[in-house]
PDB file of C-alpha atoms in Angstrom:
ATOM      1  CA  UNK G   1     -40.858  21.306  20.194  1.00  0.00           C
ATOM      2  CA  UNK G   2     -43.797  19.011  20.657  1.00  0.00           C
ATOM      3  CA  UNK G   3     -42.553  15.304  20.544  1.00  0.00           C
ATOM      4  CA  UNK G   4     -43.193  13.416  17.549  1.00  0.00           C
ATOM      5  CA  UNK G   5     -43.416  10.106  17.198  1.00  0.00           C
ATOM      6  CA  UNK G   6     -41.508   7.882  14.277  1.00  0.00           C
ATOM      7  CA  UNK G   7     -45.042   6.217  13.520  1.00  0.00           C
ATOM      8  CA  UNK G   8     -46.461   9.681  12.856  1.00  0.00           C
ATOM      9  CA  UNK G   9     -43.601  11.004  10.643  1.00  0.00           C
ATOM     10  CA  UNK G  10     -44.041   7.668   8.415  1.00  0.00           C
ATOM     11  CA  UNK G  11     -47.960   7.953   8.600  1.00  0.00           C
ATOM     12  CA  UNK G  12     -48.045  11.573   7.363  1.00  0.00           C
ATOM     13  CA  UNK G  13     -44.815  10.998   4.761  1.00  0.00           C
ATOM     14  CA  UNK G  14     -45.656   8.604   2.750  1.00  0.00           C
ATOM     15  CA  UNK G  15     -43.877  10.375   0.158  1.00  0.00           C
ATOM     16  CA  UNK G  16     -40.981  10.958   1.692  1.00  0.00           C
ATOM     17  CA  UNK G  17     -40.437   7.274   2.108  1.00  0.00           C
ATOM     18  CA  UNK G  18     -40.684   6.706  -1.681  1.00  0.00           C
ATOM     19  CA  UNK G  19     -38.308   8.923  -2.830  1.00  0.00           C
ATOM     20  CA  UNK G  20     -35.767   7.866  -0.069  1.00  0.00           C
ATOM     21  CA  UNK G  21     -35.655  11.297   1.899  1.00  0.00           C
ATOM     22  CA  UNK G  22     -37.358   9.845   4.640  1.00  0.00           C
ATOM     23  CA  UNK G  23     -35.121   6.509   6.081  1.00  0.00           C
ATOM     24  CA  UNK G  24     -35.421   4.097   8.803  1.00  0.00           C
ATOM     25  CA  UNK G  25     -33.010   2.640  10.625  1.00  0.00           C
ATOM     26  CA  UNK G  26     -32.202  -1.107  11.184  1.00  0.00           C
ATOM     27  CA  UNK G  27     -34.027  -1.888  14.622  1.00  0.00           C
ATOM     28  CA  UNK G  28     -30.684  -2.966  16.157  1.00  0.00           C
ATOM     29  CA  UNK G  29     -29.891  -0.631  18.953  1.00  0.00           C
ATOM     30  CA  UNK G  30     -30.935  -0.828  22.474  1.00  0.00           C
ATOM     31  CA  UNK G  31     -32.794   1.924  24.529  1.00  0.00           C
ATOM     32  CA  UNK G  32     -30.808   4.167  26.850  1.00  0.00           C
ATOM     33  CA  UNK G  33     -31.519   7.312  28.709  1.00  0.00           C
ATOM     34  CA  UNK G  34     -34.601   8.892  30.079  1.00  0.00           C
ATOM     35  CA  UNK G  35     -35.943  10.985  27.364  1.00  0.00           C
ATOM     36  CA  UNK G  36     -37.266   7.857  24.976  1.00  0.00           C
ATOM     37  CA  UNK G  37     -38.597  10.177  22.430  1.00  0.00           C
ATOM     38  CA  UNK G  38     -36.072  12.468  20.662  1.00  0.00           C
ATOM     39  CA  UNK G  39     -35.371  14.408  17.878  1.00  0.00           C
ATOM     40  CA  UNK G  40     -33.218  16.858  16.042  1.00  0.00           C
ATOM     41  CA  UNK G  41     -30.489  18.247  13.749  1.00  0.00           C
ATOM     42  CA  UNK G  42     -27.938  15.120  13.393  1.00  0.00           C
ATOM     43  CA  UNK G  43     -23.937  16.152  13.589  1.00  0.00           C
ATOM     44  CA  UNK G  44     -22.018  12.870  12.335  1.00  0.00           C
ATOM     45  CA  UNK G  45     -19.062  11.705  13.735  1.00  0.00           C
ATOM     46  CA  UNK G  46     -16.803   8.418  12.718  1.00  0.00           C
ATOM     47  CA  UNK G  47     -15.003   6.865  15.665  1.00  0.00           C
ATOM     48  CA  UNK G  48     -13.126   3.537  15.894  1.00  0.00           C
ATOM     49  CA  UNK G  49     -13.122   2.155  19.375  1.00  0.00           C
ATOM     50  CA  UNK G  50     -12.065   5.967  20.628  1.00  0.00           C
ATOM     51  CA  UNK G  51     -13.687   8.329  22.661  1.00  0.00           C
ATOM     52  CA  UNK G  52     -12.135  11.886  22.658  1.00  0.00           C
ATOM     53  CA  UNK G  53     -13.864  13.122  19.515  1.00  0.00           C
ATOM     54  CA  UNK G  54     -17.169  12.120  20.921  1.00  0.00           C
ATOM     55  CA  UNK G  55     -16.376  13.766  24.038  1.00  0.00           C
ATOM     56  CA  UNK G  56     -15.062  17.003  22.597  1.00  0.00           C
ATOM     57  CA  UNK G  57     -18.659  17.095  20.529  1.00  0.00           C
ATOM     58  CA  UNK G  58     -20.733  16.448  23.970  1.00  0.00           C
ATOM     59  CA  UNK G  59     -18.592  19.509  25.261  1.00  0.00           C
ATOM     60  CA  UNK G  60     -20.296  22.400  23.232  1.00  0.00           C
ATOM     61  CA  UNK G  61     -23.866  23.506  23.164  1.00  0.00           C
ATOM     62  CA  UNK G  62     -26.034  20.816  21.591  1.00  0.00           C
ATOM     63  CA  UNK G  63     -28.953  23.177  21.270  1.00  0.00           C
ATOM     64  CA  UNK G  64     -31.085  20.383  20.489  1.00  0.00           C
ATOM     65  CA  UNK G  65     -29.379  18.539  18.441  1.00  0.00           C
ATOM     66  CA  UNK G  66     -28.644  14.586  17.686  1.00  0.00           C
ATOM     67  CA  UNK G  67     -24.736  13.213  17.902  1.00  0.00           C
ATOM     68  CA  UNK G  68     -24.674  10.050  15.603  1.00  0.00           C
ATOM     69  CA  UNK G  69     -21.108   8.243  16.139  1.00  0.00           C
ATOM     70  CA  UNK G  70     -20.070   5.368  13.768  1.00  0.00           C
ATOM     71  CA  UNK G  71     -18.046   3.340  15.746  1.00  0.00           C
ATOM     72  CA  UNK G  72     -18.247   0.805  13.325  1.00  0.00           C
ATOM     73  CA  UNK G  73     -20.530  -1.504  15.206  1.00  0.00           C
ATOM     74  CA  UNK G  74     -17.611  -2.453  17.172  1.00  0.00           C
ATOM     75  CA  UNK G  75     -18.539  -4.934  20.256  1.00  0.00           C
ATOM     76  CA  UNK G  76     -15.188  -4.915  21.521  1.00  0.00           C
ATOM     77  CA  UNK G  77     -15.251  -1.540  24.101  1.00  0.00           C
ATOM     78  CA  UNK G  78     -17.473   1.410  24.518  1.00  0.00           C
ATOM     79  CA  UNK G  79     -16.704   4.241  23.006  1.00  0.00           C
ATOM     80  CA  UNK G  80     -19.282   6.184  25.501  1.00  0.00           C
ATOM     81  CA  UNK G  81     -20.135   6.755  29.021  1.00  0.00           C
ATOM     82  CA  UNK G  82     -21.685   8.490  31.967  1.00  0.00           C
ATOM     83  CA  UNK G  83     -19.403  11.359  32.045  1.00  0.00           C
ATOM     84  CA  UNK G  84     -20.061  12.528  29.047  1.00  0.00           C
ATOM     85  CA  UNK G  85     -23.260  11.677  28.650  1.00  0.00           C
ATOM     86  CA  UNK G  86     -23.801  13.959  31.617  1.00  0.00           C
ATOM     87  CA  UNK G  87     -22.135  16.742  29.886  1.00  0.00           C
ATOM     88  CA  UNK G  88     -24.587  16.316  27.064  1.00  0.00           C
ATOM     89  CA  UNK G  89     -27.609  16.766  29.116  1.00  0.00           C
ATOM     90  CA  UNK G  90     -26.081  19.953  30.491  1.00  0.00           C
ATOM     91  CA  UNK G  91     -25.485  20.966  27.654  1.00  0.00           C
ATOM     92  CA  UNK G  92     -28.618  20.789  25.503  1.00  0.00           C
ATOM     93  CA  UNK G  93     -28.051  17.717  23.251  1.00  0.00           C
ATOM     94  CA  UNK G  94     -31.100  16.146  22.050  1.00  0.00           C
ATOM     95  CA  UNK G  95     -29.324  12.571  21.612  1.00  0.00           C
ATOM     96  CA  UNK G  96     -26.927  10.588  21.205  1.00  0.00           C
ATOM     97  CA  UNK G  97     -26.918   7.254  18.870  1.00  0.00           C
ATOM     98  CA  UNK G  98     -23.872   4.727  18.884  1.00  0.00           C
ATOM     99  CA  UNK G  99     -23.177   2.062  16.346  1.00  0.00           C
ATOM    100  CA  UNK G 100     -21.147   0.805  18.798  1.00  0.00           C
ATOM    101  CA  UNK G 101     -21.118   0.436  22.463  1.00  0.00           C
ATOM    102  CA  UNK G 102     -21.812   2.621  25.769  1.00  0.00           C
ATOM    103  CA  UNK G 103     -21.125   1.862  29.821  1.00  0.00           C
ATOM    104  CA  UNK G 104     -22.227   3.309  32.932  1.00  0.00           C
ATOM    105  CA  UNK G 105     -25.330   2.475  31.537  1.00  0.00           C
ATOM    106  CA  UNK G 106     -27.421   3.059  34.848  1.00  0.00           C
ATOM    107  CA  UNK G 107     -25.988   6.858  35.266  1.00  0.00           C
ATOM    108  CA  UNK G 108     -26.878   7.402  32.031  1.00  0.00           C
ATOM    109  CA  UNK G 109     -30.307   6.046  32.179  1.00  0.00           C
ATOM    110  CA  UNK G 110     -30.634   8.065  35.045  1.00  0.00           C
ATOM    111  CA  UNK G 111     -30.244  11.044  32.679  1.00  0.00           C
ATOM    112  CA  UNK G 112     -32.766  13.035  30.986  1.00  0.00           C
ATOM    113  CA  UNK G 113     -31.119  12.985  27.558  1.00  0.00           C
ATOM    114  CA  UNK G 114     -32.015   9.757  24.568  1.00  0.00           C
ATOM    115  CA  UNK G 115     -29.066   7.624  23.780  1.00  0.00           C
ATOM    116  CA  UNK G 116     -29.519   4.651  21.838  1.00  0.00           C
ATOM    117  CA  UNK G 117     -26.276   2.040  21.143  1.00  0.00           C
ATOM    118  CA  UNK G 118     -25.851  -1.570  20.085  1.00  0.00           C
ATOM    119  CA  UNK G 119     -25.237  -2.888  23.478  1.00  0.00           C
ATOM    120  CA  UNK G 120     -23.055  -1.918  26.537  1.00  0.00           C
ATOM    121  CA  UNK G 121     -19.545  -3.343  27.355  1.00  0.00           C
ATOM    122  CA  UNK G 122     -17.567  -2.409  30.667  1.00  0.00           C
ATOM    123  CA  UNK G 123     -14.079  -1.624  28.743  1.00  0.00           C
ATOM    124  CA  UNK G 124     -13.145   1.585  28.100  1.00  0.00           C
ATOM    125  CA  UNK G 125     -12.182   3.087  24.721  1.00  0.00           C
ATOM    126  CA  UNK G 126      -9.135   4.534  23.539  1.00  0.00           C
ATOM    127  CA  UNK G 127      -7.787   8.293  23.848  1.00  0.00           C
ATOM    128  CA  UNK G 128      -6.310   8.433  20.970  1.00  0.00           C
ATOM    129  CA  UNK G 129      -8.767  11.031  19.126  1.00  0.00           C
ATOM    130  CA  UNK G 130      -8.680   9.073  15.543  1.00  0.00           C
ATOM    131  CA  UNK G 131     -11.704   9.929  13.771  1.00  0.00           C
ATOM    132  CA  UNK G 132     -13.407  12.344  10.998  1.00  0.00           C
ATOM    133  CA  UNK G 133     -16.044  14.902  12.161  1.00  0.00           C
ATOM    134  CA  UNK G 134     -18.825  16.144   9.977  1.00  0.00           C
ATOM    135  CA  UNK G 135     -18.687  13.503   7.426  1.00  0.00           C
ATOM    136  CA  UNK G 136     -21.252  11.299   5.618  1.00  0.00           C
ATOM    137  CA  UNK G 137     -21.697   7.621   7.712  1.00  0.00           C
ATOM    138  CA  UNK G 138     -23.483   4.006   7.279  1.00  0.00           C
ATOM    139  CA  UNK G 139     -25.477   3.439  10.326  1.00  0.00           C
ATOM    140  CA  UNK G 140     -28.102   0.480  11.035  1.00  0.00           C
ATOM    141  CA  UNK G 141     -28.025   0.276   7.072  1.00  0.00           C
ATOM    142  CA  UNK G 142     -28.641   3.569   6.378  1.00  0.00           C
ATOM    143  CA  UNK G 143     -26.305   6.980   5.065  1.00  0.00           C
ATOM    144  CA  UNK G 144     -26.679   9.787   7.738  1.00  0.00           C
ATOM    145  CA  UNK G 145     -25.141  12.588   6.784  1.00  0.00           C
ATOM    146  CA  UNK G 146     -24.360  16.246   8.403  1.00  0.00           C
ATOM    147  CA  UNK G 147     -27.414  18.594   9.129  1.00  0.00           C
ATOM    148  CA  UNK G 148     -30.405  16.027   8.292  1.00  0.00           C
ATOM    149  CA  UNK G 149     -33.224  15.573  10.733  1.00  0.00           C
ATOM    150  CA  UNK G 150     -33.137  12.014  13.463  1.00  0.00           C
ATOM    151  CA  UNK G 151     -36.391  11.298  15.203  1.00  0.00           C
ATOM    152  CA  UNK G 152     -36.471   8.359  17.483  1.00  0.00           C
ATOM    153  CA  UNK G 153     -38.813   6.602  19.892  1.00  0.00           C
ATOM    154  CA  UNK G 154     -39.638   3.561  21.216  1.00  0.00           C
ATOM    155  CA  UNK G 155     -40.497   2.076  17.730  1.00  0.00           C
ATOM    156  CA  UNK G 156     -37.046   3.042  15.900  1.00  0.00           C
ATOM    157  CA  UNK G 157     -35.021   5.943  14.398  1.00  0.00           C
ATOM    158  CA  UNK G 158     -35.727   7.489  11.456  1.00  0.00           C
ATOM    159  CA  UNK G 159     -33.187  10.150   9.193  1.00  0.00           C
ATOM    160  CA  UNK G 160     -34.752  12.939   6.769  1.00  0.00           C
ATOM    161  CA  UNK G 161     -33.144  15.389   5.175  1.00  0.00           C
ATOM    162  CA  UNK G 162     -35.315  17.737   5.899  1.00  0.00           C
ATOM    163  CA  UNK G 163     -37.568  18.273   8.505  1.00  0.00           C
ATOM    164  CA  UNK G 164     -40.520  16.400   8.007  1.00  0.00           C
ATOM    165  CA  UNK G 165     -43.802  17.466   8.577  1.00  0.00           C
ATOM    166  CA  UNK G 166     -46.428  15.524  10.816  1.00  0.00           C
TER     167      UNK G 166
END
């Protein structure tokens, strides 16, 4: 897939926009990873301040697509690391974008995968595996849901629910 650009998407979608199928994110999350332009099929995931769900998800095939955790912007821990974050890579994931917090941060910007999270924080999460899989979440102001389309760079994130077209 050739990399597309959130500027392009919104340039060529101008109707998309309008009618609300075409979202952007709040510009509140930081810049992880090597891969700074991504995109794919988003699976949703809700997880307080725990990390086995998230790590269960970055355990099967991505094939190319986008993890988006609500960890309801929690500051207090991270609810993902390098581990994990590995595994993703290795296993074809596309993304991974964190309303909450991540550390290890310079193994995993040492990996060729895009994460994107409010900040990083050096306490661990809980392993308690609380959390919903597959469900609709509020992220950087906007509703994400199951099987719509992320594409982030540099300039943001953006959520269709379809693929858009550039």
């Amino acid at each position: 897939m050739a990399l597309v650009t959130t500027a392009e998407v919104c340039d060529t979608n101008p109707q998309l926009i309008v009618s609300g199928e075409l979202r952007a994110l709040q510009p509140i999350f930081q810049i992880y990873g090597r891969r700074q332009i991504f995109s794919g099929p988003v699976v949703t995931l809700k997880a307080y301040e725990d990390n086995v769900l998230i790590r269960e998800f970055l355990e099967e095939k991505g094939d190319g697509r986008v993890l988006v955790v609500d960890g309801g912007g929690s500051l207090r821990c991270a609810i993902l690391g390098g581990n994990p974050v590995v595994r993703a890579q290795n296993n074809g994931w596309a993304g991974i974008v964190v309303n909450g917090c991540i550390r290890d941060v310079d193994e995993i910007n040492g990996c060729d995968i895009g994460v994107r999270a409010l900040a990083s924080h050096p306490m661990k999460a809980n392993r308690k595996g609380v959390g919903e899989k597959h469900v609709p979440i509020t992220v950087g102001g906007t509703r994400i849901s199951d099987g719509e389309w992320l594409y982030a760079d540099t300039d943001g994130i953006l959520v269709s629910r379809t693929e858009a077209s550039v």
